XYZ file of C-alpha atoms in Angstrom:
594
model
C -5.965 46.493 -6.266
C -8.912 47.362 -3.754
C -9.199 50.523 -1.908
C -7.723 49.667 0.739
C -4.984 52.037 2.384
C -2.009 51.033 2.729
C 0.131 52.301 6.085
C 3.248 52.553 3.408
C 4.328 51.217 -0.429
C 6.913 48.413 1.127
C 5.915 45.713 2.102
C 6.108 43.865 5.107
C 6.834 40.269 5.710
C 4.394 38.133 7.690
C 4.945 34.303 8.130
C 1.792 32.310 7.587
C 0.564 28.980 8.466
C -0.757 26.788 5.428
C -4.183 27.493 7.036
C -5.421 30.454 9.325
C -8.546 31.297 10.765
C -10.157 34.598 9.901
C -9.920 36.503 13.510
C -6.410 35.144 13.804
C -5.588 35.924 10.186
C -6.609 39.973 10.881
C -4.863 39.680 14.333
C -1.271 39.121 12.716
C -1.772 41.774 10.095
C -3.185 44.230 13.178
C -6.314 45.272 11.172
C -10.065 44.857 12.288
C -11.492 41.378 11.338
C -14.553 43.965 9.382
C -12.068 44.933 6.995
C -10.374 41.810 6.355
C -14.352 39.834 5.710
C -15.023 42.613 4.008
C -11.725 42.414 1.501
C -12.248 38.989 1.272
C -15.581 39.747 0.091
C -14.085 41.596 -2.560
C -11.926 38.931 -3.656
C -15.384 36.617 -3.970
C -15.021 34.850 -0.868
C -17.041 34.712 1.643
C -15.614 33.384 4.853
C -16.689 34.310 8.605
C -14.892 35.189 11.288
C -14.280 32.078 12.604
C -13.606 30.045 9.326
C -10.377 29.338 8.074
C -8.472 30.462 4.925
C -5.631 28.395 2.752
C -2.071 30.099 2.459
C -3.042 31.108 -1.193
C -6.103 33.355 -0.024
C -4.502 34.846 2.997
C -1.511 35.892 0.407
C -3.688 37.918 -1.934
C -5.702 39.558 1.121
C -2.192 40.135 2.983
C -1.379 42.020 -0.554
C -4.387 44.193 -0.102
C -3.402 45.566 3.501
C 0.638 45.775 2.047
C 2.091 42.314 3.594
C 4.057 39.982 2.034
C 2.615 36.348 3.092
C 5.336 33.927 3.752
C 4.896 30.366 4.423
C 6.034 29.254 8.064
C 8.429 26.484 7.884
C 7.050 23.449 9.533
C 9.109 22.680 12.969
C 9.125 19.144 14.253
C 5.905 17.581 15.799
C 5.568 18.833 19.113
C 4.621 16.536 21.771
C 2.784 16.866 25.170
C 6.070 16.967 27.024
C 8.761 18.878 25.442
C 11.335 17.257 28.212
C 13.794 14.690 26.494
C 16.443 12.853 27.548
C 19.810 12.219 25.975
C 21.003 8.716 25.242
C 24.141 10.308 26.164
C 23.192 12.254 29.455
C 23.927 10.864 32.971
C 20.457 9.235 33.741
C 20.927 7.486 30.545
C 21.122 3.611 31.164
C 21.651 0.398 28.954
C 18.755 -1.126 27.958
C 17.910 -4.540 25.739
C 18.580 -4.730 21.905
C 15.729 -4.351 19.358
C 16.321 -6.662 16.444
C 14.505 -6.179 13.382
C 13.916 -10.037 11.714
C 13.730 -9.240 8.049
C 13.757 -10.593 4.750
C 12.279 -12.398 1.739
C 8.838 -14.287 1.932
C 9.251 -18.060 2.698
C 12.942 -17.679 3.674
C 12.630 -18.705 7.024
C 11.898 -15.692 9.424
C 9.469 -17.056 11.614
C 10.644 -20.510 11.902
C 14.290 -18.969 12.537
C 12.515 -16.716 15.571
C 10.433 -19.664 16.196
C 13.327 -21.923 16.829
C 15.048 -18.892 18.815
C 12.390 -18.801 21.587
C 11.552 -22.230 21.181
C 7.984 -21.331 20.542
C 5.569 -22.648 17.223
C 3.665 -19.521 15.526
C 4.923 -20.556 11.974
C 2.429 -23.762 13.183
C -0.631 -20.782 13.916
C 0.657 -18.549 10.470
C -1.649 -19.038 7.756
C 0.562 -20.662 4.763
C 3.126 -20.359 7.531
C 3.390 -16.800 6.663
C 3.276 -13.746 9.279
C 1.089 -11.451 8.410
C 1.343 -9.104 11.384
C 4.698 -7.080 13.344
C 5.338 -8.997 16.463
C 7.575 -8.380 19.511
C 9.257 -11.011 21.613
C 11.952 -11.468 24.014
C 14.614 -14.288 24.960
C 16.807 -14.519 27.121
C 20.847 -15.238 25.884
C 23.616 -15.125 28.274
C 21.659 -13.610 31.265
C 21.107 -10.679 28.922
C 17.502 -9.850 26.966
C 17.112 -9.302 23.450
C 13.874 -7.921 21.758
C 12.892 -9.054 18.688
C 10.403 -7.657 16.017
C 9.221 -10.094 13.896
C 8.078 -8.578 10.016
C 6.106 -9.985 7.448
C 8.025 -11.167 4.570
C 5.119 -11.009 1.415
C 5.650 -7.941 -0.581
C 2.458 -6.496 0.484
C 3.961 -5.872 3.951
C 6.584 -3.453 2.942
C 5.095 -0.758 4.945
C 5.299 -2.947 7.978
C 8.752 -3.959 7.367
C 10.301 -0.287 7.202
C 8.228 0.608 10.217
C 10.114 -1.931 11.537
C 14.206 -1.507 11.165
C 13.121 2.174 11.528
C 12.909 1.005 15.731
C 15.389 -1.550 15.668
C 19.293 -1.072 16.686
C 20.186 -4.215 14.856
C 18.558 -5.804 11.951
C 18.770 -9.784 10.898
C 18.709 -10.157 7.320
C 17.656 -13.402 6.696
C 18.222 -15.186 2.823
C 17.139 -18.647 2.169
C 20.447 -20.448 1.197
C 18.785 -22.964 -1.747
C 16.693 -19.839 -2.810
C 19.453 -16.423 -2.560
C 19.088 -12.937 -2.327
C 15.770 -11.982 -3.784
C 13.486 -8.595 -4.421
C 12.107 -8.832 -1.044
C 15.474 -9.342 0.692
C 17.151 -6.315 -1.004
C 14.305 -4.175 0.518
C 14.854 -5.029 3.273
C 18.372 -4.150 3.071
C 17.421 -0.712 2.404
C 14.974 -0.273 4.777
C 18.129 -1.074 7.159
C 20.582 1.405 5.325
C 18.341 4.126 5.292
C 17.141 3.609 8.656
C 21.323 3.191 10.122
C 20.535 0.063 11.395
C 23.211 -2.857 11.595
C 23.075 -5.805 9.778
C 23.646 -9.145 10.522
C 22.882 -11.538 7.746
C 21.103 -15.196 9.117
C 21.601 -18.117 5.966
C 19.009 -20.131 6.701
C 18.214 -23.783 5.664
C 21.823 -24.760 5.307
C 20.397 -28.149 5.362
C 18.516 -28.420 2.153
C 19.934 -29.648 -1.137
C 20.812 -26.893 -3.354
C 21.637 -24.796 -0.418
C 24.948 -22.419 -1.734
C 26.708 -20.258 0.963
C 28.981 -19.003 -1.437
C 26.440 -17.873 -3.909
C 24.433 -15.970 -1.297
C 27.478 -14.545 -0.299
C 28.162 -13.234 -4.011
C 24.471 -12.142 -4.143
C 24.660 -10.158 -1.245
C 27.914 -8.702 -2.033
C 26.445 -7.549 -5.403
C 23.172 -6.280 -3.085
C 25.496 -4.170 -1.459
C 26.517 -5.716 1.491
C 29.909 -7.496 1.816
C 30.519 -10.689 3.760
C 33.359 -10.593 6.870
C 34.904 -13.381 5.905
C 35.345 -11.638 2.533
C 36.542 -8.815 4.067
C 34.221 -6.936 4.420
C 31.791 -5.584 7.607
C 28.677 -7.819 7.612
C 28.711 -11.053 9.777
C 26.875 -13.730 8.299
C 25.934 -16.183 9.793
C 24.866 -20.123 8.289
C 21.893 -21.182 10.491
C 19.380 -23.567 10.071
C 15.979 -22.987 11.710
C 14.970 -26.989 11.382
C 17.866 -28.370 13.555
C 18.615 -25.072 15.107
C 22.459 -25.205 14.346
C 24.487 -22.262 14.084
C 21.256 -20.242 16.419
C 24.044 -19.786 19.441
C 26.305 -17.882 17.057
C 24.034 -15.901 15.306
C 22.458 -14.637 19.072
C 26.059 -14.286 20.150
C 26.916 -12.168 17.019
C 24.196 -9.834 17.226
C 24.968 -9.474 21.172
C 28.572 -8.205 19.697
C 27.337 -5.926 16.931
C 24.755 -4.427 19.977
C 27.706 -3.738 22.166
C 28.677 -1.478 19.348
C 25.776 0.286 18.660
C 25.204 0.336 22.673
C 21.440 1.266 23.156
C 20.504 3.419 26.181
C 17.290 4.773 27.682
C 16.512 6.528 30.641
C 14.092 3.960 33.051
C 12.939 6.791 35.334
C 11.027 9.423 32.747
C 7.788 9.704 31.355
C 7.288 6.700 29.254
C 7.732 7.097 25.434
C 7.475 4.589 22.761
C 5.734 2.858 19.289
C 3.085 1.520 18.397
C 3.569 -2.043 16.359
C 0.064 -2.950 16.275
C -3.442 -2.696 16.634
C -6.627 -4.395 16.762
C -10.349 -4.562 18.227
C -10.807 -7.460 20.879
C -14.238 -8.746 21.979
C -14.582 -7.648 25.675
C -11.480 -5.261 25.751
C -12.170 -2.777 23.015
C -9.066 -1.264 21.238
C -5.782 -3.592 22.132
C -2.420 -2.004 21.194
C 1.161 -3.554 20.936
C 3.247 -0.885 22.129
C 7.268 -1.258 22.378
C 8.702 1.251 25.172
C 11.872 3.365 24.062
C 12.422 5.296 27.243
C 10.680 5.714 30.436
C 8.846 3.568 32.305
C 5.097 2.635 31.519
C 2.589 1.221 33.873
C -1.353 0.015 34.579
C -3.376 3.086 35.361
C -0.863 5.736 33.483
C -2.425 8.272 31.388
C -1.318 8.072 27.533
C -1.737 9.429 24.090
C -0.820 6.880 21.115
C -1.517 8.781 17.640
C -4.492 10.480 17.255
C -5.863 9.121 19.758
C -5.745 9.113 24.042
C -7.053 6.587 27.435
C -5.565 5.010 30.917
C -4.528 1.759 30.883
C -6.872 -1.021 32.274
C -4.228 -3.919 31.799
C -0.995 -4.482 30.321
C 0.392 -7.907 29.273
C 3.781 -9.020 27.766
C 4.348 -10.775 24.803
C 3.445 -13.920 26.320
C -0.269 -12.818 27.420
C 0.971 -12.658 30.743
C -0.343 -9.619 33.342
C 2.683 -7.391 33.956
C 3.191 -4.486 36.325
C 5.125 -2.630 34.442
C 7.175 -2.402 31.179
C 10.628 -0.813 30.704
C 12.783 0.128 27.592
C 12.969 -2.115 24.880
C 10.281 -4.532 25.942
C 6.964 -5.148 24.410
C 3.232 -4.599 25.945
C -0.092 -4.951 25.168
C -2.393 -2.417 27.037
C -5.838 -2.064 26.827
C -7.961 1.298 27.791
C -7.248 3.219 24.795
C -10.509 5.494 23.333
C -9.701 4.346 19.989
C -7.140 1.877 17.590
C -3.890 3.833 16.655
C -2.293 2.690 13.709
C 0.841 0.641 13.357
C 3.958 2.999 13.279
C 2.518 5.570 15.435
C 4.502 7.397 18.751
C 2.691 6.880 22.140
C 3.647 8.941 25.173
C 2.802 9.114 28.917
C 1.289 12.407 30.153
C 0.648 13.087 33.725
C -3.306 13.530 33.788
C -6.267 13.268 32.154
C -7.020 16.917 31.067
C -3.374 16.902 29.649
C -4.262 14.066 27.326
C -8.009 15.220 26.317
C -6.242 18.396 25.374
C -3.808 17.210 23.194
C -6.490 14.935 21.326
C -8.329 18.145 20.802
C -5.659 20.087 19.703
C -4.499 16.844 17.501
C -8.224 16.760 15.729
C -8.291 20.717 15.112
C -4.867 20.065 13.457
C -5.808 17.470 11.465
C -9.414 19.423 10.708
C -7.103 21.804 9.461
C -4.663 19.408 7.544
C -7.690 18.380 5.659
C -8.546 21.540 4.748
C -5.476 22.154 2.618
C -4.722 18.376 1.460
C -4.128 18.888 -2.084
C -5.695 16.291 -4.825
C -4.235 14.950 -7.475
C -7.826 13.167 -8.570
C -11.351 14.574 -7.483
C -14.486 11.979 -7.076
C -15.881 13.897 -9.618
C -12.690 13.198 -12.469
C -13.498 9.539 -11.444
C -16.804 9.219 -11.953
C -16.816 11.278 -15.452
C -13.838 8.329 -16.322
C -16.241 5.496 -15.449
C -19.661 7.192 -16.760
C -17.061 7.987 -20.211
C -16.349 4.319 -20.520
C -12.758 5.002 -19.384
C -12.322 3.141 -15.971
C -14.301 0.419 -14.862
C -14.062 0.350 -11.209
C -14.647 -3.074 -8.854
C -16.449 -2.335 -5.476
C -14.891 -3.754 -2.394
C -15.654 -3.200 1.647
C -12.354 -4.333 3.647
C -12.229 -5.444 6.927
C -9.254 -6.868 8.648
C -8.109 -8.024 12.448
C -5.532 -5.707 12.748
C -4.611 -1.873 11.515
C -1.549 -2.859 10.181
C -2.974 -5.591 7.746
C -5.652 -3.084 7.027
C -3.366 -0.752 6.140
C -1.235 -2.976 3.957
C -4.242 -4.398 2.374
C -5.542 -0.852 1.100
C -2.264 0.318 0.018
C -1.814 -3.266 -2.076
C -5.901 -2.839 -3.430
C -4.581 0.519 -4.817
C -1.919 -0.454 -7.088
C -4.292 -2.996 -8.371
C -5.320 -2.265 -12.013
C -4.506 -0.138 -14.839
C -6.316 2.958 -16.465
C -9.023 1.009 -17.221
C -9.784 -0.821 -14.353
C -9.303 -0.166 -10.672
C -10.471 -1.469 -7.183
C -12.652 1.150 -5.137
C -12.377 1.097 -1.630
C -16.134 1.589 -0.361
C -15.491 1.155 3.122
C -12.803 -0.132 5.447
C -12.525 -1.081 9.182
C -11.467 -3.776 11.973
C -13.678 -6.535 13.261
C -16.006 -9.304 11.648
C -18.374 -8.918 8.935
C -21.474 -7.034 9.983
C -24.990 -6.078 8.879
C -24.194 -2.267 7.771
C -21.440 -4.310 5.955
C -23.650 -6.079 3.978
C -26.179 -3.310 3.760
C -22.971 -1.117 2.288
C -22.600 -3.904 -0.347
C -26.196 -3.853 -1.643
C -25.786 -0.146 -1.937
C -22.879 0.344 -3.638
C -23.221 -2.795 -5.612
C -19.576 -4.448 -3.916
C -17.794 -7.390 -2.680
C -16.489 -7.571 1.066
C -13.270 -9.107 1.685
C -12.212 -10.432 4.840
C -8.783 -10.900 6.598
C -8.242 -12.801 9.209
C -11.664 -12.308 10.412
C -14.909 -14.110 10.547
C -18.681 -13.588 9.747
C -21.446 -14.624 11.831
C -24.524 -16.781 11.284
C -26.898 -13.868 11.120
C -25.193 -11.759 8.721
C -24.465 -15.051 6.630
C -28.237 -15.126 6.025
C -28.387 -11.950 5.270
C -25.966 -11.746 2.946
C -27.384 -14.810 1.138
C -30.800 -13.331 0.927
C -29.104 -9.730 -0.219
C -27.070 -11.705 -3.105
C -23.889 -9.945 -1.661
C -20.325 -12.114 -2.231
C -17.777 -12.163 0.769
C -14.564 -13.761 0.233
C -12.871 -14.562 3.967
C -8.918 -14.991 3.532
C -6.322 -16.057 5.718
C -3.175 -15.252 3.095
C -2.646 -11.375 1.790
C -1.810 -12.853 -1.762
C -4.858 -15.201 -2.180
C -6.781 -12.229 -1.402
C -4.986 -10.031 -4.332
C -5.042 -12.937 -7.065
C -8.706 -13.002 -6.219
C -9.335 -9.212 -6.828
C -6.569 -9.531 -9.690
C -8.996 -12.308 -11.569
C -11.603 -10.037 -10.909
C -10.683 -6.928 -12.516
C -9.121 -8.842 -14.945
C -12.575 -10.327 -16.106
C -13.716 -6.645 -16.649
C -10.940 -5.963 -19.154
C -12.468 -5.572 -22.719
C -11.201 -8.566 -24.488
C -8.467 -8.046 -26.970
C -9.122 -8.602 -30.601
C -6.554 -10.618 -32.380
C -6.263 -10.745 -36.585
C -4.731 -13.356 -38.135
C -4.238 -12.649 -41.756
C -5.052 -16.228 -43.982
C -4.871 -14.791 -47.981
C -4.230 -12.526 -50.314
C -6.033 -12.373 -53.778
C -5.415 -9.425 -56.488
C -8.828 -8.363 -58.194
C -8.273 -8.645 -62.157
C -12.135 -8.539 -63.337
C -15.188 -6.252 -61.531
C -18.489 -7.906 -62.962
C -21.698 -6.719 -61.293
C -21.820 -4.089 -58.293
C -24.733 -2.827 -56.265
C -24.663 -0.633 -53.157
C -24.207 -3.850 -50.515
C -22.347 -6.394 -52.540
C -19.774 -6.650 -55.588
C -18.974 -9.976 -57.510
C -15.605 -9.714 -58.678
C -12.952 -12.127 -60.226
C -8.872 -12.284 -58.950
C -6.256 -14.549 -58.060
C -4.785 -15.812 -54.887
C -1.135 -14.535 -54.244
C -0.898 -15.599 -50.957
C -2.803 -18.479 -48.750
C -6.088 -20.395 -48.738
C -9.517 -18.535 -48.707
C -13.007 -19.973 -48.238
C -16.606 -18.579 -47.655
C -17.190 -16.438 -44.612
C -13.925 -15.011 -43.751
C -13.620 -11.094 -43.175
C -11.520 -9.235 -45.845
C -10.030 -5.725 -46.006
C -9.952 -4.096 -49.307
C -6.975 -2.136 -50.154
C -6.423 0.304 -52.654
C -2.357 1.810 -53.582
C -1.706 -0.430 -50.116
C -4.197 1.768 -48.372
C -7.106 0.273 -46.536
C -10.303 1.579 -47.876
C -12.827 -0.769 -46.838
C -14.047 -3.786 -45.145
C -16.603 -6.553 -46.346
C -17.204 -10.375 -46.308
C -17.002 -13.322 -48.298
C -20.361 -14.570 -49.212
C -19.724 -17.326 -51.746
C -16.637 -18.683 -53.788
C -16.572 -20.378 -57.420
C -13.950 -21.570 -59.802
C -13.790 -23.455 -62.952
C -17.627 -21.624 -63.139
C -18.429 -24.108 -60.189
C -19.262 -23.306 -56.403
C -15.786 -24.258 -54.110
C -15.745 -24.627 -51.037
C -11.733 -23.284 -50.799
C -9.479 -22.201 -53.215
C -5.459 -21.926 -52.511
C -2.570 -19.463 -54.158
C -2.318 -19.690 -57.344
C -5.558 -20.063 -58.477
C -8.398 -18.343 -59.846
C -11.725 -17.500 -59.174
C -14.948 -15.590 -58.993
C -15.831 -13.956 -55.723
C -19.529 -12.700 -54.275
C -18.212 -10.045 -51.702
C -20.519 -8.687 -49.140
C -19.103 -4.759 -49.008
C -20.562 -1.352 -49.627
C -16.756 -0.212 -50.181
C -15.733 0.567 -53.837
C -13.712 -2.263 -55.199
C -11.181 -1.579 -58.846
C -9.108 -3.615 -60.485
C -5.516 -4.663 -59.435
C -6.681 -3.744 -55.933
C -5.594 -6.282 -53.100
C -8.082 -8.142 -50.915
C -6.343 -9.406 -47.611
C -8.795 -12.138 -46.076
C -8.298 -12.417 -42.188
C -9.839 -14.347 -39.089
C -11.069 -12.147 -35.809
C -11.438 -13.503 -32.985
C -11.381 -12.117 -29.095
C -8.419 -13.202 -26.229
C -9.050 -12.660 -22.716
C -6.720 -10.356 -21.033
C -5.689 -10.134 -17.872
C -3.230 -8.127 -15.605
């Protein structure tokens, strides 16, 4: 305990932040800033008056001047405009439904939407696979419905809850030759724990092998049980090739939307989510957003993430110039400083200062977040594993066309590996391959790995001339095989014995320090010259040694089976006595892989 005084022996509560600044830190406990540097001094640390201190810290100083340091729960985020408006108030109107298109890879999503809005991106989808969150809208009955399109691969799971989590209604769709599978049961939960309906879409009805009733039993035992089984989930057979059964499925999830009834309010400040993100030659950042409430326009102010701008333009899903966008319908705006990332709010403030001070306050907060991150694994812990022998770590820059398939990609590189071999993530970003790419490469001794992107002339060369491998890719999973292979190949091989013989020693005739020539009898097998032995003594392995040369009958052999006898010249500095048990065995080395 210091010397400081204390105003009484109880006491009294103060509720901290996880991080406070110095000045603000001695302002709470109403003593001079001096004496709190100066206590902290005490305690060995030296912090100014304008640094910041972790919860721990300010705990033990708070001690010193008689306060109890609590933690201050964390409220909900707080946005530029506290104002919100309930779905249930009288400004409240109906708007679209969002439909979340979900499911297992290769069942079908993207054809199914495909066929919906009579449109071909399966045709533009590497491996016909989508490998970004897309919004669209069609038109059924005089009445819109906005869909979001997810990825399907496993690699995409982030993606995928991001989107049921802003979806009323959610299509499940299962292959019906292929069933319910790992992906599709996600997906299901991504729906349940978001509250989103379900509507289950079993596609390719027209393919041989395709089973109705099986799916039906699969998704039953998944958790969700068919209507016509009496339970609460409409499915509905569809088949995206002829489009049959695409009427009924729209018609069904008009139904379960009446239920769920989705309102907004059109006249507010605009609010929303951001479903992508990506750099664009000419326009800068370019962000998909999808408006909740409010109504957003060219030339409003807004903040999306961490990040804040006015928008220059504003297209709809179709790349066509819009003047404005209301709830439920997709945009993409450019004017933004910088590329949110997928998943994040955006919101419409009234003026520029408003939005340049919530980016501040956003980038002090998250100064301060950093601060007090905890870590479960220091740089330092992984380079002592890698210097030890322990880890062996495979260098790769990432750069992708969008920051949701960046973000997908990292989070897939890191579950790559085991504890001895893992991918490190150099560097990351958007755009094409570039020279400080490259030059990152030859530094750190790494691979770059492209998605969806390109690399020009220019840096080709250079990368040729710096002997630095990029791989471009167009499919997530090529791209993981690849790095899969590659850490595989720095897997210490794995040594496999194969025991051959068995031979008991019954005569010891001349011994020196490196070899013994002995006489025995096979029990088990066939040895020859040059196989590896172990020498065991009681059954316990006390040595190791070779077979130099082999006779019997008092004649060289070149092999001599069980049963028989001979005379051995064994390469071993291992003591050898009689009735011990030599065990001859082959070695050899198997690749392994992950």
């Amino acid at each position: 305990m210091s010397n400081v005084d204390l105003a009484n022996n109880e006491a009294k509560q103060l509720n901290l932040p996880q991080v406070i600044r110095v000045s603000d830190f001695a302002d709470r406990m109403g003593v001079s800033v001096a004496k709190v540097v100066a206590e902290l001094m005490n305690n060995g640390v030296m912090a100014t008056v304008n640094e910041q201190i972790d919860f721990d810290t300010a705990s033990i100083i708070g001690a010193e001047f008689g306060f109890e340091i609590v933690a201050e729960p964390e409220g909900e985020e707080q946005r530029p405009n506290t104002g919100r408006v309930n779905r249930d108030s009288n400004l409240a109107q109906t708007r679209p439904p969002i439909v979340a298109v979900m499911g297992h890879v290769d069942h079908g999503k993207t054809s199914l939407l495909d066929s919906i809005r009579e449109s071909n991106v399966a045709a533009g989808e590497s491996g016909g696979i989508t490998q970004h969150i897309g919004a669209y809208q069609v038109t059924k009955n005089k009445r819109t419905i906005t869909f979001l399109d997810t990825p399907g691969h496993e690699a995409f799971s982030a993606l995928r809850a991001h989107g049921a989590k802003r979806a009323d209604v959610a299509i499940i769709v299962v292959a019906a030759d292929d069933g319910v599978k790992p992906q599709t049961k996600e997906a299901i939960e991504h729906a349940k724990s978001a509250g989103v309906s379900m509507v289950v879409a079993i596609n390719k009805i027209d393919k041989d092998g395709a089973d109705q009733d099986r799916v039906k039993q699969e998704l039953s035992e998944a958790g969700l049980t068919p209507d016509d089984w009496g339970g609460d989930t409409p499915c509905v057979p569809v088949s995206a090739k002829t489009k049959a059964g695409l009427d009924k499925l729209l018609d069904v999830v008009l139904l379960v939307a009446d239920i769920v009834d989705p309102k907004a309010d059109f006249e507010t400040l605009s609010t929303g989510v951001v479903i992508e993100s990506h750099l664009d030659t000419g326009r800068g950042p370019v962000a998909s957003l999808l408006v909740q409430n409010g109504t957003l326009r060219p030339g409003d102010w807004i903040v999306a993430g961490n990040t804040y701008g006015k928008l220059r333009s504003m297209d709809n899903f179709l790349g066509q110039k819009i003047k404005q966008a209301t709830p439920a319908m997709p945009a993409v705006v450019a004017g933004l400083k910088d590329l949110p990332a997928f998943g994040d709010w955006f919101e419409q403030v009234q003026s520029e200062k408003i939005a340049k001070d919530w980016f501040i306050a956003q980038q002090r907060k998250n100064s301060t977040k950093s601060l007090n991150t905890a870590k479960t694994m220091t740089s330092t812990d992984i380079s002592k594993a890698v210097v030890d022998g322990r880890v062996k770590e495979l260098g790769v820059i990432v750069k992708a066309d969008t920051q949701g398939s960046l973000e997908s990609l990292l989070n897939s590189l890191e579950l790559v590996g085991n504890d001895e071999v893992r991918v490190k993530i150099v560097s990351s970003g958007l755009g094409d391959i570039t020279e400080s790419d490259i030059n990152a490469a030859v530094a750190a001794h790494a691979i770059v790995l492209g998605f969806n992107i390109s690399i020009n002339g220019p840096v080709n060369q250079l990368s040729k001339r710096s002997g630095v491998d990029f791989k471009l890719y167009k499919i997530i999973y090529e791209l993981l095989d690849d790095v899969r292979d590659w850490l595989s190949s720095l897997l210490a091989p794995e040594e496999i014995e194969t025991e051959l013989a068995q031979l008991k020693v019954l005569g010891l005739f001349k011994t020196t320090k490196q070899k013994v020539v002995t006489g025995g009898k096979v029990i088990t097998g066939k040895i020859t010259p040059g196989l590896e032995l172990k020498i065991l003594h009681a059954g316990k392995q006390v040595g190791e040694g070779k077979l130099l040369s082999l006779q019997k009958d008092k004649q060289a052999a070149k092999e001599v089976t069980e049963g028989e006898e001979c005379g051995l010249e064994v390469a071993t500095a291992a003591p050898i006595e009689l009735n011990d048990t030599m065990v001859f065995v082959k070695r050899e080395s198997r690749a392994r892989s992950l």
